[in-house]
Amino acid sequence: MAKIIVVTSGKGGVGKTTTTASFAVGLAQRGHKTVAVDFDVGLRNLDLIMGCERRVVYDFVNVINGEANLNQALIKDKRVENLYVLPASQTRDKEALTKEGVAKTLEELSKSFDFIVCDSPAGIEHGALMAMYYADEALIVTNPEVSSVRDSDRILGILASKSRRAEEVEEPVREHLVITRYAPERVSEGEMLGMDDIIEILGVPLLGVIPESQAVLNSSNAGTPVILTEGSDAGQAYTDLVARFLGDERAHRFLTAEKKGFMRRWFGG
């Protein structure tokens, strides 16, 4: 049976889809058959980040409604073996994701995949609740700012009370913290929350810290998950994150401000 992992947050724009794409790529690169599922009906972006938007013919809602089967809707990634995408619909209402339909689709996917990575919409609307409901594990994505952390705390409460595991009194959803857009220089100047502060507020084990990086924007615009961008700090951070998720010991990097050399300080670099 596949492990179902939801990538979620309370606030929009924190990097959930970027994280979903790189996380799924990283799992597939490690030899695990992985599918990334877009739950953001009406505002789908995962296919854009994955660079397969022109190949979308059928989507998640088509499968739920019996208008297509999974084999027709799944898109195989051209760059990474073992990686597939199930896109969301851009034209349907979020209510099209029924609990029964989602359950049936996930159950069918579980027969063929090792990991199902669910890209959740922000907040607590219907699509987000559907993405979280069947999760075995959750990546809580937050930026180092008060509003983002506060909203993530609300999501933790929903995972603890409204998931299938909570309803059926099973082991709780295993939670992992992912801090994105982290800028050590701004943390040192008091403009952002520090990593330790975020961990203390949320009480969730840290899985990864992704630095603020131009490479994230560049790779998104190019339809390439940043983990595939050779030499980028954000890509390296996602590779470390996947390794930790799979049980490897990896030290956290990109946590301290880069010290400027004499010439850079002198000339204001």
mmCIF file of N, CA, C and O in Angstrom, residues 110-164:
data_model
loop_
_atom_site.group_PDB
_atom_site.id
_atom_site.type_symbol
_atom_site.label_atom_id
_atom_site.label_comp_id
_atom_site.label_asym_id
_atom_site.label_seq_id
_atom_site.Cartn_x
_atom_site.Cartn_y
_atom_site.Cartn_z
ATOM 1 N N SER A 110 -3.013 3.530 -4.846
ATOM 2 C CA SER A 110 -2.215 2.808 -3.850
ATOM 3 C C SER A 110 -1.768 1.434 -4.337
ATOM 4 O O SER A 110 -0.774 0.894 -3.850
ATOM 5 N N LYS A 111 -2.490 0.894 -5.298
ATOM 6 C CA LYS A 111 -2.130 -0.429 -5.824
ATOM 7 C C LYS A 111 -0.874 -0.375 -6.696
ATOM 8 O O LYS A 111 -0.201 -1.390 -6.867
ATOM 9 N N SER A 112 -0.563 0.809 -7.235
ATOM 10 C CA SER A 112 0.534 0.927 -8.199
ATOM 11 C C SER A 112 1.702 1.771 -7.720
ATOM 12 O O SER A 112 2.789 1.694 -8.298
ATOM 13 N N PHE A 113 1.496 2.587 -6.673
ATOM 14 C CA PHE A 113 2.526 3.550 -6.280
ATOM 15 C C PHE A 113 3.018 3.307 -4.857
ATOM 16 O O PHE A 113 2.305 2.767 -4.015
ATOM 17 N N ASP A 114 4.247 3.759 -4.612
ATOM 18 C CA ASP A 114 4.812 3.712 -3.258
ATOM 19 C C ASP A 114 4.412 4.943 -2.457
ATOM 20 O O ASP A 114 4.143 4.853 -1.265
ATOM 21 N N PHE A 115 4.402 6.096 -3.127
ATOM 22 C CA PHE A 115 4.048 7.352 -2.471
ATOM 23 C C PHE A 115 3.040 8.124 -3.309
ATOM 24 O O PHE A 115 3.194 8.242 -4.526
ATOM 25 N N ILE A 116 2.013 8.667 -2.628
ATOM 26 C CA ILE A 116 1.042 9.572 -3.239
ATOM 27 C C ILE A 116 1.209 10.912 -2.535
ATOM 28 O O ILE A 116 0.955 11.032 -1.339
ATOM 29 N N VAL A 117 1.676 11.922 -3.284
ATOM 30 C CA VAL A 117 1.939 13.239 -2.704
ATOM 31 C C VAL A 117 0.820 14.179 -3.135
ATOM 32 O O VAL A 117 0.635 14.452 -4.326
ATOM 33 N N CYS A 118 0.053 14.669 -2.156
ATOM 34 C CA CYS A 118 -1.138 15.472 -2.435
ATOM 35 C C CYS A 118 -0.840 16.958 -2.255
ATOM 36 O O CYS A 118 -0.491 17.395 -1.146
ATOM 37 N N ASP A 119 -0.970 17.720 -3.319
ATOM 38 C CA ASP A 119 -0.747 19.161 -3.284
ATOM 39 C C ASP A 119 -2.046 19.835 -2.883
ATOM 40 O O ASP A 119 -2.998 19.905 -3.660
ATOM 41 N N SER A 120 -2.097 20.338 -1.656
ATOM 42 C CA SER A 120 -3.327 20.900 -1.111
ATOM 43 C C SER A 120 -3.483 22.371 -1.445
ATOM 44 O O SER A 120 -2.492 23.103 -1.487
ATOM 45 N N PRO A 121 -4.709 22.829 -1.661
ATOM 46 C CA PRO A 121 -4.943 24.280 -1.709
ATOM 47 C C PRO A 121 -4.644 24.872 -0.330
ATOM 48 O O PRO A 121 -4.589 24.153 0.671
ATOM 49 N N ALA A 122 -4.472 26.189 -0.279
ATOM 50 C CA ALA A 122 -4.234 26.842 1.005
ATOM 51 C C ALA A 122 -5.510 26.883 1.836
ATOM 52 O O ALA A 122 -6.619 26.794 1.308
ATOM 53 N N GLY A 123 -5.332 27.003 3.129
ATOM 54 C CA GLY A 123 -6.465 27.231 4.009
ATOM 55 C C GLY A 123 -7.248 25.984 4.352
ATOM 56 O O GLY A 123 -6.726 24.873 4.353
ATOM 57 N N ILE A 124 -8.547 26.191 4.617
ATOM 58 C CA ILE A 124 -9.379 25.100 5.121
ATOM 59 C C ILE A 124 -10.653 24.940 4.297
ATOM 60 O O ILE A 124 -11.676 24.483 4.800
ATOM 61 N N GLU A 125 -10.583 25.323 3.004
ATOM 62 C CA GLU A 125 -11.759 25.125 2.155
ATOM 63 C C GLU A 125 -11.871 23.651 1.766
ATOM 64 O O GLU A 125 -11.038 22.826 2.129
ATOM 65 N N HIS A 126 -12.882 23.326 0.991
ATOM 66 C CA HIS A 126 -13.240 21.937 0.714
ATOM 67 C C HIS A 126 -12.084 21.127 0.125
ATOM 68 O O HIS A 126 -11.790 20.010 0.575
ATOM 69 N N GLY A 127 -11.398 21.682 -0.887
ATOM 70 C CA GLY A 127 -10.304 20.951 -1.521
ATOM 71 C C GLY A 127 -9.181 20.651 -0.548
ATOM 72 O O GLY A 127 -8.574 19.569 -0.584
ATOM 73 N N ALA A 128 -8.890 21.595 0.339
ATOM 74 C CA ALA A 128 -7.839 21.393 1.333
ATOM 75 C C ALA A 128 -8.230 20.300 2.323
ATOM 76 O O ALA A 128 -7.409 19.447 2.686
ATOM 77 N N LEU A 129 -9.474 20.313 2.761
ATOM 78 C CA LEU A 129 -9.940 19.281 3.690
ATOM 79 C C LEU A 129 -9.894 17.899 3.046
ATOM 80 O O LEU A 129 -9.544 16.906 3.691
ATOM 81 N N MET A 130 -10.224 17.818 1.756
ATOM 82 C CA MET A 130 -10.158 16.543 1.042
ATOM 83 C C MET A 130 -8.716 16.054 0.925
ATOM 84 O O MET A 130 -8.435 14.865 1.064
ATOM 85 N N ALA A 131 -7.793 16.991 0.689
ATOM 86 C CA ALA A 131 -6.383 16.611 0.568
ATOM 87 C C ALA A 131 -5.830 16.098 1.884
ATOM 88 O O ALA A 131 -5.006 15.178 1.913
ATOM 89 N N MET A 132 -6.283 16.689 2.982
ATOM 90 C CA MET A 132 -5.768 16.299 4.301
ATOM 91 C C MET A 132 -6.437 15.046 4.868
ATOM 92 O O MET A 132 -5.829 14.325 5.665
ATOM 93 N N TYR A 133 -7.660 14.785 4.473
ATOM 94 C CA TYR A 133 -8.467 13.780 5.154
ATOM 95 C C TYR A 133 -7.819 12.392 5.156
ATOM 96 O O TYR A 133 -7.804 11.705 6.188
ATOM 97 N N TYR A 134 -7.285 11.948 4.032
ATOM 98 C CA TYR A 134 -6.778 10.585 3.922
ATOM 99 C C TYR A 134 -5.273 10.476 4.169
ATOM 100 O O TYR A 134 -4.683 9.413 3.979
ATOM 101 N N ALA A 135 -4.640 11.558 4.623
ATOM 102 C CA ALA A 135 -3.180 11.573 4.747
ATOM 103 C C ALA A 135 -2.671 10.648 5.840
ATOM 104 O O ALA A 135 -3.274 10.516 6.911
ATOM 105 N N ASP A 136 -1.535 10.018 5.537
ATOM 106 C CA ASP A 136 -0.781 9.277 6.556
ATOM 107 C C ASP A 136 0.273 10.187 7.184
ATOM 108 O O ASP A 136 0.588 10.060 8.365
ATOM 109 N N GLU A 137 0.826 11.065 6.366
ATOM 110 C CA GLU A 137 1.836 12.011 6.832
ATOM 111 C C GLU A 137 1.546 13.369 6.204
ATOM 112 O O GLU A 137 0.861 13.458 5.186
ATOM 113 N N ALA A 138 2.086 14.420 6.824
ATOM 114 C CA ALA A 138 1.830 15.774 6.334
ATOM 115 C C ALA A 138 3.103 16.605 6.378
ATOM 116 O O ALA A 138 3.840 16.566 7.369
ATOM 117 N N LEU A 139 3.352 17.333 5.296
ATOM 118 C CA LEU A 139 4.409 18.339 5.264
ATOM 119 C C LEU A 139 3.736 19.687 5.479
ATOM 120 O O LEU A 139 2.938 20.127 4.639
ATOM 121 N N ILE A 140 4.012 20.314 6.626
ATOM 122 C CA ILE A 140 3.432 21.606 6.946
ATOM 123 C C ILE A 140 4.404 22.677 6.456
ATOM 124 O O ILE A 140 5.500 22.829 6.988
ATOM 125 N N VAL A 141 3.997 23.402 5.420
ATOM 126 C CA VAL A 141 4.882 24.386 4.794
ATOM 127 C C VAL A 141 4.552 25.772 5.347
ATOM 128 O O VAL A 141 3.403 26.208 5.320
ATOM 129 N N THR A 142 5.577 26.461 5.831
ATOM 130 C CA THR A 142 5.357 27.793 6.386
ATOM 131 C C THR A 142 6.515 28.712 6.028
ATOM 132 O O THR A 142 7.648 28.266 5.844
ATOM 133 N N ASN A 143 6.205 29.992 5.916
ATOM 134 C CA ASN A 143 7.236 31.022 5.783
ATOM 135 C C ASN A 143 7.601 31.526 7.182
ATOM 136 O O ASN A 143 6.795 31.411 8.111
ATOM 137 N N PRO A 144 8.772 32.136 7.339
ATOM 138 C CA PRO A 144 9.174 32.639 8.658
ATOM 139 C C PRO A 144 8.551 33.992 8.991
ATOM 140 O O PRO A 144 9.238 34.973 9.246
ATOM 141 N N GLU A 145 7.224 34.034 8.966
ATOM 142 C CA GLU A 145 6.501 35.251 9.333
ATOM 143 C C GLU A 145 5.327 34.861 10.210
ATOM 144 O O GLU A 145 4.786 33.747 10.114
ATOM 145 N N VAL A 146 4.912 35.774 11.067
ATOM 146 C CA VAL A 146 3.935 35.455 12.101
ATOM 147 C C VAL A 146 2.622 34.938 11.529
ATOM 148 O O VAL A 146 2.071 33.937 12.007
ATOM 149 N N SER A 147 2.074 35.595 10.513
ATOM 150 C CA SER A 147 0.768 35.187 9.983
ATOM 151 C C SER A 147 0.821 33.790 9.383
ATOM 152 O O SER A 147 -0.116 32.997 9.545
ATOM 153 N N SER A 148 1.900 33.466 8.693
ATOM 154 C CA SER A 148 2.045 32.140 8.090
ATOM 155 C C SER A 148 2.140 31.062 9.156
ATOM 156 O O SER A 148 1.503 30.005 9.054
ATOM 157 N N VAL A 149 2.923 31.320 10.206
ATOM 158 C CA VAL A 149 3.082 30.342 11.286
ATOM 159 C C VAL A 149 1.772 30.161 12.040
ATOM 160 O O VAL A 149 1.370 29.039 12.365
ATOM 161 N N ARG A 150 1.071 31.259 12.301
ATOM 162 C CA ARG A 150 -0.213 31.165 12.997
ATOM 163 C C ARG A 150 -1.212 30.322 12.198
ATOM 164 O O ARG A 150 -1.911 29.465 12.758
ATOM 165 N N ASP A 151 -1.281 30.552 10.893
ATOM 166 C CA ASP A 151 -2.208 29.789 10.058
ATOM 167 C C ASP A 151 -1.809 28.315 9.985
ATOM 168 O O ASP A 151 -2.672 27.441 9.891
ATOM 169 N N SER A 152 -0.513 28.037 10.019
ATOM 170 C CA SER A 152 -0.059 26.644 10.024
ATOM 171 C C SER A 152 -0.499 25.935 11.305
ATOM 172 O O SER A 152 -0.815 24.744 11.291
ATOM 173 N N ASP A 153 -0.533 26.676 12.402
ATOM 174 C CA ASP A 153 -0.984 26.099 13.669
ATOM 175 C C ASP A 153 -2.446 25.662 13.567
ATOM 176 O O ASP A 153 -2.844 24.623 14.113
ATOM 177 N N ARG A 154 -3.229 26.427 12.825
ATOM 178 C CA ARG A 154 -4.643 26.066 12.607
ATOM 179 C C ARG A 154 -4.740 24.762 11.808
ATOM 180 O O ARG A 154 -5.586 23.910 12.109
ATOM 181 N N ILE A 155 -3.882 24.600 10.824
ATOM 182 C CA ILE A 155 -3.881 23.383 10.016
ATOM 183 C C ILE A 155 -3.523 22.174 10.868
ATOM 184 O O ILE A 155 -4.098 21.082 10.712
ATOM 185 N N LEU A 156 -2.596 22.342 11.797
ATOM 186 C CA LEU A 156 -2.225 21.236 12.690
ATOM 187 C C LEU A 156 -3.438 20.776 13.509
ATOM 188 O O LEU A 156 -3.626 19.579 13.737
ATOM 189 N N GLY A 157 -4.258 21.738 13.909
ATOM 190 C CA GLY A 157 -5.461 21.386 14.655
ATOM 191 C C GLY A 157 -6.438 20.583 13.814
ATOM 192 O O GLY A 157 -7.064 19.633 14.312
ATOM 193 N N ILE A 158 -6.563 20.919 12.538
ATOM 194 C CA ILE A 158 -7.464 20.186 11.641
ATOM 195 C C ILE A 158 -6.940 18.777 11.393
ATOM 196 O O ILE A 158 -7.705 17.794 11.416
ATOM 197 N N LEU A 159 -5.648 18.626 11.188
ATOM 198 C CA LEU A 159 -5.063 17.296 10.985
ATOM 199 C C LEU A 159 -5.292 16.409 12.210
ATOM 200 O O LEU A 159 -5.503 15.196 12.086
ATOM 201 N N ALA A 160 -5.265 17.028 13.373
ATOM 202 C CA ALA A 160 -5.431 16.264 14.609
ATOM 203 C C ALA A 160 -6.880 15.905 14.906
ATOM 204 O O ALA A 160 -7.146 14.981 15.685
ATOM 205 N N SER A 161 -7.827 16.598 14.258
ATOM 206 C CA SER A 161 -9.230 16.387 14.630
ATOM 207 C C SER A 161 -10.145 15.963 13.482
ATOM 208 O O SER A 161 -11.165 15.302 13.709
ATOM 209 N N LYS A 162 -9.787 16.314 12.227
ATOM 210 C CA LYS A 162 -10.709 16.071 11.117
ATOM 211 C C LYS A 162 -10.173 15.111 10.064
ATOM 212 O O LYS A 162 -10.801 14.928 9.021
ATOM 213 N N SER A 163 -9.032 14.496 10.311
ATOM 214 C CA SER A 163 -8.511 13.517 9.357
ATOM 215 C C SER A 163 -9.198 12.171 9.555
ATOM 216 O O SER A 163 -9.842 11.920 10.594
ATOM 217 N N ARG A 164 -9.059 11.292 8.572
ATOM 218 C CA ARG A 164 -9.619 9.944 8.699
ATOM 219 C C ARG A 164 -9.004 9.225 9.892
ATOM 220 O O ARG A 164 -9.706 8.533 10.646
#
